[in-house]
């Protein structure tokens, strides 16, 4: 790949848009995941009795649906990222590549 | 495929010999039959894959033609080891809720891998993660360090798997420990040397499907027995345990430093495991790489929910059933790790026990194959082709070296597996994750995201991370007290990651920004070019080039 292609990509405003959007989105979702996980872990470390509370009259504790929800959230977040990246971000990438090539 | 026939003959003599000479254990005929079917099928796949594996690209990455869905299953297969199937369901059986904490820790690294590294890795790399780390830095020192980190991780993980395999097979099949280890070693050498990544991937996929369907069947049967109500499952378990401690956090995560440290080790460690990173090069582009993680996270998360149900099901089905209880030592026969195995017998008798045993064995085989391939690639692609021969090597020679490396690794794994039989190896997987998190991950991550990273910073920081992780593990309870027999651990926390990862990042930062050499300047200038490729895939190794 010639240096020119890289230079043209660099100058393309769509490239700047792609990088800005994707990295913001990636870091936002990472932050959500980390916040969810570390809140879960820190409740266990500092206040285990919170998760030991029973729901209603049964034996099921609050910790169990919350724990299972962390697993489900992890999966949903990967789905959200994959959907947007494979659609919007890939379309943008495709346009950037086409524009860099067409000027060859 | 004379090797396969030879091996089958060998297997049957081994089993026969064992039946003759050790009457002390029952041979599990249905388990052996189902396992042999798996071995024959996977050797068939290896034969098929061997005919399609012609170039180095085929060998290391299955030609880059694996789809996102297939790769997702294979990644899940790499991650759902026998240790996590038996270990986590066993932990839930013994401690209830704490088992869930553990599996969540193993899962949450995956979304982070997807959001921050997966597609960049695919766009920059070729065969190993060292390709990415050394993209704009000096080949020799960076590849040497990255390959050392890979080999250390692979070796520790491999020993833990081999010892686990030997012990498990001894219990499940009534086969002698040494024979079991040798058989696992031989099969994995066959898969990898002949079938390369293509065979390894398909072995992994088949095993993942078998494991997920077996575990699903178990969970559904357990839920059927309790009327598909979680509340009545938990209520029965609490009643049988005579305590509701299993429903709340116990002692697994006690102090916040250990909790955060474990979280960092699991999260960054996952993103630094060479056999997992290598899987990203088997797909054609960034799109498929993302799909891989999406499916992998789904399968792994689903699997952890199943193990949670199976653990509670084990409490309900095994407690008070004398058939599964060890009257001498207390608890269940074979210890907590056998909970899932006994539960399978309680659900489906000998046939289903045989199926789950065979799946557990298949799981071990698949995981060790993936590890061995990653280790062999570090030797042949990084150390031999790019460090020793400085890139001036033909592909055929490189592949030959990788096959010799596979055989050498297999032999070493067999020998170490036998040596470590009676050793306490609980620290090994933890150490593998700590090294992956403190040496491999910081270099990989900063090489992709920090323009000012220089060779000097990466080498010094990565080495210090590696060194700190090893020293802290040696000083922690797992080695200092449990292995070396000292009274009190010098390093008080369970996991070194918090300190060793900080040490690695800090040292990489400091020795990079103070590097004012001309080479460092060039490396910083090369970042922009690398970044454009990592973001757009321009110039990336394309899909199947043939």
PDB file of N, CA and C in Angstrom, chain B residues 85-97 99-100 215 218-219 222 233-234 237 241 246 303-319 332 336 339-341 343 347:
ATOM      1  N   UNK B  85     -15.484 -26.249  33.797  1.00  0.00           N
ATOM      2  CA  UNK B  85     -16.735 -27.016  33.867  1.00  0.00           C
ATOM      3  C   UNK B  85     -16.854 -27.716  35.222  1.00  0.00           C
ATOM      4  N   UNK B  86     -15.812 -28.517  35.544  1.00  0.00           N
ATOM      5  CA  UNK B  86     -15.884 -29.290  36.784  1.00  0.00           C
ATOM      6  C   UNK B  86     -15.631 -28.398  37.988  1.00  0.00           C
ATOM      7  N   UNK B  87     -14.667 -27.452  37.829  1.00  0.00           N
ATOM      8  CA  UNK B  87     -14.270 -26.602  38.948  1.00  0.00           C
ATOM      9  C   UNK B  87     -15.384 -25.663  39.375  1.00  0.00           C
ATOM     10  N   UNK B  88     -16.012 -24.971  38.419  1.00  0.00           N
ATOM     11  CA  UNK B  88     -17.027 -23.995  38.799  1.00  0.00           C
ATOM     12  C   UNK B  88     -18.295 -24.680  39.304  1.00  0.00           C
ATOM     13  N   UNK B  89     -18.720 -25.775  38.618  1.00  0.00           N
ATOM     14  CA  UNK B  89     -19.908 -26.453  39.148  1.00  0.00           C
ATOM     15  C   UNK B  89     -19.600 -27.028  40.532  1.00  0.00           C
ATOM     16  N   UNK B  90     -18.339 -27.472  40.741  1.00  0.00           N
ATOM     17  CA  UNK B  90     -17.931 -27.978  42.052  1.00  0.00           C
ATOM     18  C   UNK B  90     -17.948 -26.879  43.103  1.00  0.00           C
ATOM     19  N   UNK B  91     -17.490 -25.687  42.686  1.00  0.00           N
ATOM     20  CA  UNK B  91     -17.464 -24.547  43.609  1.00  0.00           C
ATOM     21  C   UNK B  91     -18.894 -24.147  43.998  1.00  0.00           C
ATOM     22  N   UNK B  92     -19.796 -24.166  43.008  1.00  0.00           N
ATOM     23  CA  UNK B  92     -21.194 -23.847  43.307  1.00  0.00           C
ATOM     24  C   UNK B  92     -21.774 -24.910  44.244  1.00  0.00           C
ATOM     25  N   UNK B  93     -21.439 -26.172  43.973  1.00  0.00           N
ATOM     26  CA  UNK B  93     -21.908 -27.267  44.826  1.00  0.00           C
ATOM     27  C   UNK B  93     -21.479 -27.047  46.279  1.00  0.00           C
ATOM     28  N   UNK B  94     -20.219 -26.608  46.464  1.00  0.00           N
ATOM     29  CA  UNK B  94     -19.710 -26.433  47.826  1.00  0.00           C
ATOM     30  C   UNK B  94     -20.109 -25.100  48.445  1.00  0.00           C
ATOM     31  N   UNK B  95     -20.020 -24.003  47.634  1.00  0.00           N
ATOM     32  CA  UNK B  95     -20.174 -22.671  48.227  1.00  0.00           C
ATOM     33  C   UNK B  95     -21.352 -21.877  47.666  1.00  0.00           C
ATOM     34  N   UNK B  96     -22.077 -22.437  46.720  1.00  0.00           N
ATOM     35  CA  UNK B  96     -23.242 -21.733  46.187  1.00  0.00           C
ATOM     36  C   UNK B  96     -22.878 -20.446  45.466  1.00  0.00           C
ATOM     37  N   UNK B  97     -23.360 -19.350  45.971  1.00  0.00           N
ATOM     38  CA  UNK B  97     -23.228 -18.040  45.333  1.00  0.00           C
ATOM     39  C   UNK B  97     -21.784 -17.684  44.939  1.00  0.00           C
ATOM     40  N   UNK B  99     -19.513 -19.355  43.706  1.00  0.00           N
ATOM     41  CA  UNK B  99     -19.152 -19.895  42.401  1.00  0.00           C
ATOM     42  C   UNK B  99     -19.545 -18.936  41.290  1.00  0.00           C
ATOM     43  N   UNK B 100     -20.665 -18.248  41.509  1.00  0.00           N
ATOM     44  CA  UNK B 100     -21.155 -17.289  40.511  1.00  0.00           C
ATOM     45  C   UNK B 100     -20.203 -16.091  40.406  1.00  0.00           C
ATOM     46  N   UNK B 215     -24.264 -30.060  28.954  1.00  0.00           N
ATOM     47  CA  UNK B 215     -24.563 -29.237  30.125  1.00  0.00           C
ATOM     48  C   UNK B 215     -26.005 -28.727  30.066  1.00  0.00           C
ATOM     49  N   UNK B 218     -28.286 -31.501  31.185  1.00  0.00           N
ATOM     50  CA  UNK B 218     -28.235 -31.639  32.641  1.00  0.00           C
ATOM     51  C   UNK B 218     -29.071 -30.558  33.317  1.00  0.00           C
ATOM     52  N   UNK B 219     -28.866 -29.298  32.880  1.00  0.00           N
ATOM     53  CA  UNK B 219     -29.567 -28.187  33.524  1.00  0.00           C
ATOM     54  C   UNK B 219     -31.076 -28.317  33.332  1.00  0.00           C
ATOM     55  N   UNK B 222     -32.419 -30.998  35.596  1.00  0.00           N
ATOM     56  CA  UNK B 222     -32.454 -30.522  36.988  1.00  0.00           C
ATOM     57  C   UNK B 222     -33.663 -29.614  37.189  1.00  0.00           C
ATOM     58  N   UNK B 233     -35.667 -24.847  43.455  1.00  0.00           N
ATOM     59  CA  UNK B 233     -34.318 -25.420  43.386  1.00  0.00           C
ATOM     60  C   UNK B 233     -33.493 -24.929  44.581  1.00  0.00           C
ATOM     61  N   UNK B 234     -33.501 -23.603  44.782  1.00  0.00           N
ATOM     62  CA  UNK B 234     -32.722 -23.022  45.885  1.00  0.00           C
ATOM     63  C   UNK B 234     -33.269 -23.490  47.234  1.00  0.00           C
ATOM     64  N   UNK B 237     -32.125 -26.926  48.008  1.00  0.00           N
ATOM     65  CA  UNK B 237     -30.696 -26.947  48.319  1.00  0.00           C
ATOM     66  C   UNK B 237     -30.455 -26.440  49.737  1.00  0.00           C
ATOM     67  N   UNK B 241     -28.802 -28.577  52.711  1.00  0.00           N
ATOM     68  CA  UNK B 241     -27.546 -28.111  53.323  1.00  0.00           C
ATOM     69  C   UNK B 241     -27.787 -27.684  54.764  1.00  0.00           C
ATOM     70  N   UNK B 246     -25.239 -20.711  51.432  1.00  0.00           N
ATOM     71  CA  UNK B 246     -24.939 -20.863  50.012  1.00  0.00           C
ATOM     72  C   UNK B 246     -25.619 -19.806  49.147  1.00  0.00           C
ATOM     73  N   UNK B 303     -22.953 -20.805  29.325  1.00  0.00           N
ATOM     74  CA  UNK B 303     -22.300 -21.947  29.965  1.00  0.00           C
ATOM     75  C   UNK B 303     -22.162 -21.731  31.474  1.00  0.00           C
ATOM     76  N   UNK B 304     -21.811 -20.498  31.881  1.00  0.00           N
ATOM     77  CA  UNK B 304     -21.669 -20.225  33.312  1.00  0.00           C
ATOM     78  C   UNK B 304     -23.018 -20.301  34.019  1.00  0.00           C
ATOM     79  N   UNK B 305     -24.086 -19.880  33.346  1.00  0.00           N
ATOM     80  CA  UNK B 305     -25.410 -19.998  33.958  1.00  0.00           C
ATOM     81  C   UNK B 305     -25.752 -21.484  34.130  1.00  0.00           C
ATOM     82  N   UNK B 306     -25.394 -22.301  33.118  1.00  0.00           N
ATOM     83  CA  UNK B 306     -25.638 -23.742  33.234  1.00  0.00           C
ATOM     84  C   UNK B 306     -24.860 -24.346  34.399  1.00  0.00           C
ATOM     85  N   UNK B 307     -23.568 -23.971  34.533  1.00  0.00           N
ATOM     86  CA  UNK B 307     -22.775 -24.566  35.617  1.00  0.00           C
ATOM     87  C   UNK B 307     -23.356 -24.176  36.977  1.00  0.00           C
ATOM     88  N   UNK B 308     -23.939 -22.979  37.039  1.00  0.00           N
ATOM     89  CA  UNK B 308     -24.561 -22.523  38.285  1.00  0.00           C
ATOM     90  C   UNK B 308     -25.751 -23.422  38.626  1.00  0.00           C
ATOM     91  N   UNK B 309     -26.588 -23.708  37.617  1.00  0.00           N
ATOM     92  CA  UNK B 309     -27.735 -24.595  37.839  1.00  0.00           C
ATOM     93  C   UNK B 309     -27.251 -26.006  38.199  1.00  0.00           C
ATOM     94  N   UNK B 310     -26.214 -26.467  37.477  1.00  0.00           N
ATOM     95  CA  UNK B 310     -25.707 -27.826  37.730  1.00  0.00           C
ATOM     96  C   UNK B 310     -25.159 -27.940  39.154  1.00  0.00           C
ATOM     97  N   UNK B 311     -24.460 -26.893  39.613  1.00  0.00           N
ATOM     98  CA  UNK B 311     -23.920 -26.911  40.977  1.00  0.00           C
ATOM     99  C   UNK B 311     -25.029 -27.045  42.009  1.00  0.00           C
ATOM    100  N   UNK B 312     -26.102 -26.263  41.842  1.00  0.00           N
ATOM    101  CA  UNK B 312     -27.221 -26.364  42.778  1.00  0.00           C
ATOM    102  C   UNK B 312     -27.946 -27.705  42.604  1.00  0.00           C
ATOM    103  N   UNK B 313     -28.045 -28.161  41.352  1.00  0.00           N
ATOM    104  CA  UNK B 313     -28.651 -29.466  41.090  1.00  0.00           C
ATOM    105  C   UNK B 313     -27.875 -30.567  41.797  1.00  0.00           C
ATOM    106  N   UNK B 314     -26.539 -30.408  41.837  1.00  0.00           N
ATOM    107  CA  UNK B 314     -25.708 -31.410  42.509  1.00  0.00           C
ATOM    108  C   UNK B 314     -26.049 -31.468  43.996  1.00  0.00           C
ATOM    109  N   UNK B 315     -26.279 -30.296  44.602  1.00  0.00           N
ATOM    110  CA  UNK B 315     -26.643 -30.288  46.026  1.00  0.00           C
ATOM    111  C   UNK B 315     -27.937 -31.090  46.212  1.00  0.00           C
ATOM    112  N   UNK B 316     -28.906 -30.806  45.330  1.00  0.00           N
ATOM    113  CA  UNK B 316     -30.221 -31.442  45.483  1.00  0.00           C
ATOM    114  C   UNK B 316     -30.154 -32.948  45.215  1.00  0.00           C
ATOM    115  N   UNK B 317     -29.416 -33.341  44.173  1.00  0.00           N
ATOM    116  CA  UNK B 317     -29.440 -34.746  43.765  1.00  0.00           C
ATOM    117  C   UNK B 317     -28.455 -35.629  44.534  1.00  0.00           C
ATOM    118  N   UNK B 318     -27.347 -35.033  44.998  1.00  0.00           N
ATOM    119  CA  UNK B 318     -26.314 -35.883  45.605  1.00  0.00           C
ATOM    120  C   UNK B 318     -26.415 -35.961  47.128  1.00  0.00           C
ATOM    121  N   UNK B 319     -26.821 -34.841  47.754  1.00  0.00           N
ATOM    122  CA  UNK B 319     -26.870 -34.847  49.218  1.00  0.00           C
ATOM    123  C   UNK B 319     -27.790 -35.958  49.694  1.00  0.00           C
ATOM    124  N   UNK B 332     -18.515 -35.718  48.775  1.00  0.00           N
ATOM    125  CA  UNK B 332     -18.807 -36.687  47.723  1.00  0.00           C
ATOM    126  C   UNK B 332     -17.534 -37.383  47.279  1.00  0.00           C
ATOM    127  N   UNK B 336     -15.094 -32.186  45.571  1.00  0.00           N
ATOM    128  CA  UNK B 336     -16.059 -31.253  44.979  1.00  0.00           C
ATOM    129  C   UNK B 336     -16.022 -31.196  43.464  1.00  0.00           C
ATOM    130  N   UNK B 339     -18.578 -33.112  41.344  1.00  0.00           N
ATOM    131  CA  UNK B 339     -20.013 -32.866  41.507  1.00  0.00           C
ATOM    132  C   UNK B 339     -20.767 -33.028  40.182  1.00  0.00           C
ATOM    133  N   UNK B 340     -20.259 -32.402  39.107  1.00  0.00           N
ATOM    134  CA  UNK B 340     -20.961 -32.467  37.826  1.00  0.00           C
ATOM    135  C   UNK B 340     -21.004 -33.905  37.299  1.00  0.00           C
ATOM    136  N   UNK B 341     -19.913 -34.626  37.510  1.00  0.00           N
ATOM    137  CA  UNK B 341     -19.836 -36.007  37.017  1.00  0.00           C
ATOM    138  C   UNK B 341     -20.873 -36.893  37.724  1.00  0.00           C
ATOM    139  N   UNK B 343     -23.516 -35.887  39.265  1.00  0.00           N
ATOM    140  CA  UNK B 343     -24.852 -35.416  38.909  1.00  0.00           C
ATOM    141  C   UNK B 343     -25.287 -36.017  37.576  1.00  0.00           C
ATOM    142  N   UNK B 347     -28.652 -38.222  36.932  1.00  0.00           N
ATOM    143  CA  UNK B 347     -29.664 -37.835  35.943  1.00  0.00           C
ATOM    144  C   UNK B 347     -29.887 -38.917  34.897  1.00  0.00           C
TER     145      UNK B 347
END
